[in-house]
Amino acid sequence: MFSKLPTLFRISWLADWIVTHRLVTFLILTIWTIVMGLGQFDPTILWPETTTTSPAQLDASDDDEFDESLRAKTPNVSPVQIAAGDVIVVAESDQFFTPEGADAIRDAVAALESLDQVDRVLWMDRAPMLNIFGLPEPILPQRNASPARFQAAKERALANPLIGGQLLSSDAKTLLLMVRIDWLFVTDDDDCTDALREAATAAVADHPGVEMKFQVTGEVPIRVSWAASTRDNERKYQMIGYSIALVIAYILFRGLSSVVIVALAPCFGVFWTLGLLHYLGFADNPFNSVIVPVLLCMVGFTDGVHMMVQIRRHRAEGMSATDAARLSIREVGLACWLTSLTTAIGFGSLALAHHEIVREFGYCCVIGVMMTFISVVTVIPLACASPLGRNVHSGYGHNLIDKNLSKISVVIEFVLRHFRKVSVAAIIVTLVLAAMTLQLRPDQRLTSNMSSGSESAMALAHIDKQFGGMETAEVTVQWRKEVASNDAEIGRVVAEVDDLLRSEPLIGNPLSIRSLIDALPGDGDPGTRMSLLELLPPPLKRAYFVPERRIAKVVMRLQDVGIASYGPVFQRIEQGLETIRRSHPNFRLELTGSAIGRWKNLYRIVVDLAFSLGTATLIIFAVLTFVYRSLRLGLISMIPNLFPLAMTGFILLVTGENLEMVSVCAFTVCLGIAVDDTIHFLTRYREELKTAPNGTEAIRRAFVGVGTALVMTTIVLIIGFSTALLSDARDHRIFAAMGILTIGSALFADLVMLPALLQRFAHQKETENEAAAP
């Protein structure tokens, strides 16, 4: 078969060159390893950083009446942002409205503002005044105030729309301190996290009778938490992956030299890959710290197992170490190359995704697979041909898999006896599961890459519960020129929008000019009270009402429960907005915000998955058809390749999981891995057709010939992916679980479905003639 393959797939020359020029190969690998080591230590030593400036992109807008209003000039007034802060310090206590508690929280705020990195703190006591003619007065009374005054202050705070539900929870036990950071004085991540919490805690410690707890969250702490988790996980999971490889290798091969040699390939592959990623600037991708090292360690180990099984077999038959290494590369190198190629195709299809992190992850995996393949076909043969490989065949035939493989031979006999039923069932089950997988809903959340036990995540969950969410979105109300800025209809439209939002349980504490007008003295509906807007301080009014641009805003809070949960909510809101718009034709209403954009673009996750999987499947099918020179074998291989993905998608569906960005990556990655076993089985099947009396016997021999390696690699992969289940990041655990499900079902598909399909659909005489042709 090899003699008829194109030059691209001939690797006999590679086998001869590597084994014959061992010293040169060793020197090349040594230099490459040193270069990659420098990349991990400091890539700028050999690859100086360069910066490029992208030209500013101007947003083009339609020249209609509404969009023209957005370009109108406005007075130089900075709107007040109640829910905005680089860091949110969450204070919890039931003593805020007591003399001791009031002193403690004031001291905590003073301690925060004494820090160089803190520009200012917006909190309950500094909420903007609602009346331009009023006198500035703190919400909290002085220490010598009576309990009745403190109680009245609490009631007044909760009634204030800028405080109740915004800075103070409805039970008055949680207070938000919105901290603006002066980045000029930030020298360390702790300056934006631990330093703030410790300063507030130390200030309250001077009040022994007060119990008050502080946590930090917000945009900056969330990013810091994610980055810290990424750095910690990078080293931890590399070590776990390497250790697992060593332990499993020893259990499977029962020989120390075999353990060391097989473990060298994935270790070098991961080491080279991480160094190269640092040079290319991909080291900060959230999936690279945990998923890529474990993934490449397992992929390299599986190919290494196939290579080592062949070398050990030849050494046990009496071959020299050099000849065994050379022959094994010729026998297994093609299958390893094909598995690396198809795995890279699966990973590479992620480059078609819209999300930058997904694309980068695809690039990194392609680079890693190529590095790992080079490591397998060079490091293992070199080591086996060295003194280290002198006793590499020790324990051959006595490991757990070899001793027990005969016990599962009943599987292949059952499959061959009932091949028609099994093949039909395989096709039907795969199609049904694939159809059900298409029912998965896309989803996305802010804290997917964070540890659920991290301070930022727990504080965010507390804000979700007490305030209706940290993230905000808004409904923009615009009106035509003929509508005056003090028209009563504006107030009525804003009120209708406000009522619509308040009818949704997942929408938290809407804030608008309606809320501000209602808090002012007097009675009447918002339409008749529009003139009261002039009583509001300009910075406060312009946060929600910009008359020059003919815009009013209704701001709402959103919880981090997954954007899919908000899908029906946003749909109902948009339908309600359309109803309001029809009643007020001079107005345009639009639901906006980053969360809205994520929701509207969620379909891209499904499109990315379908396009990536479809493209990868077609390319893999074309490659296998071309390599095996058989359209029939290419079609047969589709079922065992798709079944693992369909099974995994079905399990996600029945367990209530959604289709997230990590799922898109996992599905595509698992396709690349699942096809590996199919390639090894088909390659061995084609080889056995040369000498087997018939196709049935060729299938039986292929099952026995590759069964050991397939079971070994499946065990290694499952245990390897299990290490990522220990990660504190939810995305990592989902990825690992999907990998385990896919790989386990791939073994079933290749040892049960594939033999039945070959027996049922392969034209054995034609295939035998092709294989026997000179």
Short mmCIF file of C-alpha atoms in Angstrom, two decimals, residues 545-757:
data_model
loop_
_atom_site.label_atom_id
_atom_site.label_comp_id
_atom_site.label_asym_id
_atom_site.label_seq_id
_atom_site.Cartn_x
_atom_site.Cartn_y
_atom_site.Cartn_z
CA PHE A 545 -31.87 62.48 29.20
CA VAL A 546 -29.98 64.34 26.44
CA PRO A 547 -32.39 66.79 24.78
CA GLU A 548 -29.88 68.02 22.15
CA ARG A 549 -29.66 64.50 20.80
CA ARG A 550 -33.34 63.80 21.43
CA ILE A 551 -32.46 60.74 23.55
CA ALA A 552 -33.70 59.31 26.83
CA LYS A 553 -32.34 56.12 28.40
CA VAL A 554 -33.78 53.47 30.66
CA VAL A 555 -30.90 51.57 32.31
CA MET A 556 -31.44 48.08 33.75
CA ARG A 557 -29.34 45.47 35.54
CA LEU A 558 -28.68 41.94 34.28
CA GLN A 559 -27.62 38.88 36.24
CA ASP A 560 -24.79 36.57 35.17
CA VAL A 561 -27.02 33.50 34.78
CA GLY A 562 -26.13 32.83 31.16
CA ILE A 563 -27.25 34.90 28.22
CA ALA A 564 -29.48 32.04 27.01
CA SER A 565 -31.74 32.60 30.02
CA TYR A 566 -32.25 36.15 28.82
CA GLY A 567 -33.11 35.16 25.26
CA PRO A 568 -36.89 34.86 25.87
CA VAL A 569 -36.75 37.95 28.11
CA PHE A 570 -35.11 40.08 25.41
CA GLN A 571 -37.54 38.77 22.82
CA ARG A 572 -40.52 39.76 24.98
CA ILE A 573 -38.98 43.16 25.63
CA GLU A 574 -38.41 43.78 21.92
CA GLN A 575 -41.98 42.74 21.17
CA GLY A 576 -43.21 45.08 23.90
CA LEU A 577 -41.05 47.92 22.54
CA GLU A 578 -42.54 47.39 19.10
CA THR A 579 -46.03 47.64 20.58
CA ILE A 580 -45.08 50.90 22.32
CA ARG A 581 -43.52 52.24 19.11
CA ARG A 582 -46.68 51.59 17.14
CA SER A 583 -48.62 53.65 19.69
CA HIS A 584 -46.04 56.45 19.43
CA PRO A 585 -44.94 56.68 15.75
CA ASN A 586 -42.63 59.66 16.37
CA PHE A 587 -40.40 57.55 18.61
CA ARG A 588 -37.77 54.91 18.00
CA LEU A 589 -37.00 52.38 20.75
CA GLU A 590 -33.88 50.22 20.77
CA LEU A 591 -32.57 47.59 23.20
CA THR A 592 -28.80 48.07 23.48
CA GLY A 593 -25.78 47.03 25.55
CA SER A 594 -22.95 44.51 25.43
CA ALA A 595 -25.18 41.74 26.76
CA ILE A 596 -27.71 42.46 24.00
CA GLY A 597 -24.94 42.24 21.43
CA ARG A 598 -23.83 38.89 22.83
CA TRP A 599 -27.39 37.61 22.71
CA LYS A 600 -27.92 38.74 19.13
CA ASN A 601 -24.62 37.22 18.07
CA LEU A 602 -25.17 33.91 19.86
CA TYR A 603 -26.35 32.36 16.62
CA ARG A 604 -22.74 32.68 15.49
CA ILE A 605 -21.79 30.02 18.04
CA VAL A 606 -24.08 27.57 16.29
CA VAL A 607 -22.94 28.75 12.87
CA ASP A 608 -19.29 28.45 13.95
CA LEU A 609 -19.87 24.94 15.26
CA ALA A 610 -21.78 23.76 12.20
CA PHE A 611 -19.33 25.36 9.79
CA SER A 612 -16.24 24.17 11.68
CA LEU A 613 -17.49 20.61 12.09
CA GLY A 614 -18.84 20.49 8.54
CA THR A 615 -15.62 21.79 7.04
CA ALA A 616 -13.44 19.52 9.16
CA THR A 617 -15.61 16.47 8.42
CA LEU A 618 -15.51 17.05 4.66
CA ILE A 619 -11.76 17.62 4.64
CA ILE A 620 -11.10 14.56 6.79
CA PHE A 621 -13.38 12.51 4.53
CA ALA A 622 -11.49 13.75 1.46
CA VAL A 623 -8.11 12.99 3.05
CA LEU A 624 -9.08 9.45 4.07
CA THR A 625 -10.66 8.77 0.68
CA PHE A 626 -7.51 9.99 -1.05
CA VAL A 627 -5.08 8.13 1.20
CA TYR A 628 -6.94 4.82 1.10
CA ARG A 629 -7.90 5.33 -2.57
CA SER A 630 -11.45 4.21 -1.76
CA LEU A 631 -14.59 6.32 -1.69
CA ARG A 632 -16.37 3.47 0.04
CA LEU A 633 -13.89 3.39 2.94
CA GLY A 634 -14.10 7.15 3.23
CA LEU A 635 -17.88 6.96 3.58
CA ILE A 636 -17.68 4.05 6.02
CA SER A 637 -15.33 6.05 8.24
CA MET A 638 -17.89 8.84 8.63
CA ILE A 639 -20.16 6.95 11.05
CA PRO A 640 -17.55 6.03 13.70
CA ASN A 641 -16.16 9.56 13.43
CA LEU A 642 -19.51 11.31 13.92
CA PHE A 643 -21.02 8.95 16.51
CA PRO A 644 -18.79 10.17 19.40
CA LEU A 645 -19.72 13.79 18.70
CA ALA A 646 -23.42 12.97 18.42
CA MET A 647 -23.31 10.98 21.65
CA THR A 648 -21.55 13.79 23.50
CA GLY A 649 -24.01 16.37 22.17
CA PHE A 650 -26.94 14.18 23.22
CA ILE A 651 -25.59 13.84 26.76
CA LEU A 652 -25.10 17.61 26.96
CA LEU A 653 -28.71 18.05 25.88
CA VAL A 654 -30.24 15.61 28.37
CA THR A 655 -28.15 17.01 31.24
CA GLY A 656 -29.45 20.51 30.55
CA GLU A 657 -26.17 22.01 29.35
CA ASN A 658 -26.05 24.67 26.64
CA LEU A 659 -23.81 25.24 23.66
CA GLU A 660 -21.10 27.65 24.77
CA MET A 661 -17.84 28.85 23.30
CA VAL A 662 -15.96 26.10 25.09
CA SER A 663 -18.39 23.54 23.62
CA VAL A 664 -17.62 24.72 20.10
CA CYS A 665 -13.90 24.23 20.80
CA ALA A 666 -14.47 20.85 22.46
CA PHE A 667 -16.63 19.46 19.65
CA THR A 668 -14.09 20.38 16.99
CA VAL A 669 -11.13 19.17 19.02
CA CYS A 670 -12.87 15.89 19.82
CA LEU A 671 -13.55 15.28 16.14
CA GLY A 672 -9.83 15.52 15.47
CA ILE A 673 -9.06 13.09 18.30
CA ALA A 674 -11.91 10.65 17.62
CA VAL A 675 -10.78 10.07 14.04
CA ASP A 676 -7.37 8.85 15.25
CA ASP A 677 -8.60 5.41 16.31
CA THR A 678 -10.50 5.02 13.04
CA ILE A 679 -7.33 5.74 11.05
CA HIS A 680 -5.25 3.23 13.00
CA PHE A 681 -7.93 0.54 12.56
CA LEU A 682 -8.39 1.19 8.83
CA THR A 683 -4.64 1.30 8.23
CA ARG A 684 -4.17 -2.04 9.96
CA TYR A 685 -7.20 -3.47 8.13
CA ARG A 686 -5.70 -2.54 4.75
CA GLU A 687 -2.41 -4.13 5.73
CA GLU A 688 -4.08 -7.35 6.86
CA LEU A 689 -5.99 -7.61 3.55
CA LYS A 690 -2.66 -8.38 1.86
CA THR A 691 -2.26 -11.68 3.69
CA ALA A 692 -5.69 -12.56 5.11
CA PRO A 693 -7.74 -15.18 3.21
CA ASN A 694 -10.82 -12.92 3.25
CA GLY A 695 -12.14 -9.62 4.49
CA THR A 696 -13.69 -11.12 7.61
CA GLU A 697 -10.36 -12.49 8.75
CA ALA A 698 -8.70 -9.14 7.94
CA ILE A 699 -11.19 -7.38 10.21
CA ARG A 700 -10.58 -9.92 12.96
CA ARG A 701 -6.79 -9.54 12.69
CA ALA A 702 -7.04 -5.76 12.64
CA PHE A 703 -9.13 -5.87 15.81
CA VAL A 704 -6.52 -7.99 17.58
CA GLY A 705 -3.59 -6.06 16.08
CA VAL A 706 -4.65 -2.58 17.11
CA GLY A 707 -6.91 -3.47 20.02
CA THR A 708 -4.11 -3.18 22.56
CA ALA A 709 -3.04 0.26 21.38
CA LEU A 710 -6.62 1.52 21.06
CA VAL A 711 -7.55 0.48 24.59
CA MET A 712 -4.25 1.87 25.93
CA THR A 713 -4.68 5.23 24.23
CA THR A 714 -8.30 5.52 25.31
CA ILE A 715 -7.35 4.89 28.94
CA VAL A 716 -4.56 7.45 28.70
CA LEU A 717 -6.78 10.07 27.09
CA ILE A 718 -9.63 9.62 29.54
CA ILE A 719 -7.34 9.81 32.57
CA GLY A 720 -5.49 12.74 31.02
CA PHE A 721 -8.65 14.71 30.39
CA SER A 722 -9.81 13.83 33.88
CA THR A 723 -7.02 16.00 35.26
CA ALA A 724 -8.76 19.06 33.80
CA LEU A 725 -11.88 18.11 35.80
CA LEU A 726 -9.91 19.30 38.83
CA SER A 727 -9.69 22.81 37.39
CA ASP A 728 -11.54 25.53 39.26
CA ALA A 729 -12.70 27.05 35.96
CA ARG A 730 -16.10 25.93 34.70
CA ASP A 731 -15.01 26.05 31.04
CA HIS A 732 -12.12 23.70 31.71
CA ARG A 733 -14.38 21.18 33.42
CA ILE A 734 -16.89 21.26 30.57
CA PHE A 735 -14.11 20.74 28.03
CA ALA A 736 -12.69 17.82 29.98
CA ALA A 737 -16.07 16.15 30.44
CA MET A 738 -16.83 16.43 26.74
CA GLY A 739 -13.42 15.03 25.89
CA ILE A 740 -13.94 12.02 28.15
CA LEU A 741 -17.39 11.31 26.69
CA THR A 742 -16.16 11.65 23.12
CA ILE A 743 -13.08 9.48 23.52
CA GLY A 744 -14.92 6.75 25.40
CA SER A 745 -17.65 6.56 22.77
CA ALA A 746 -15.01 6.69 20.01
CA LEU A 747 -13.49 3.46 21.31
CA PHE A 748 -16.92 1.82 21.21
CA ALA A 749 -17.52 3.09 17.66
CA ASP A 750 -14.17 1.81 16.37
CA LEU A 751 -14.29 -1.60 18.03
CA VAL A 752 -18.00 -2.29 17.44
CA MET A 753 -19.46 -0.08 14.71
CA LEU A 754 -16.50 0.11 12.35
CA PRO A 755 -15.96 -3.68 12.01
CA ALA A 756 -19.68 -4.17 11.34
CA LEU A 757 -19.71 -1.41 8.72
#
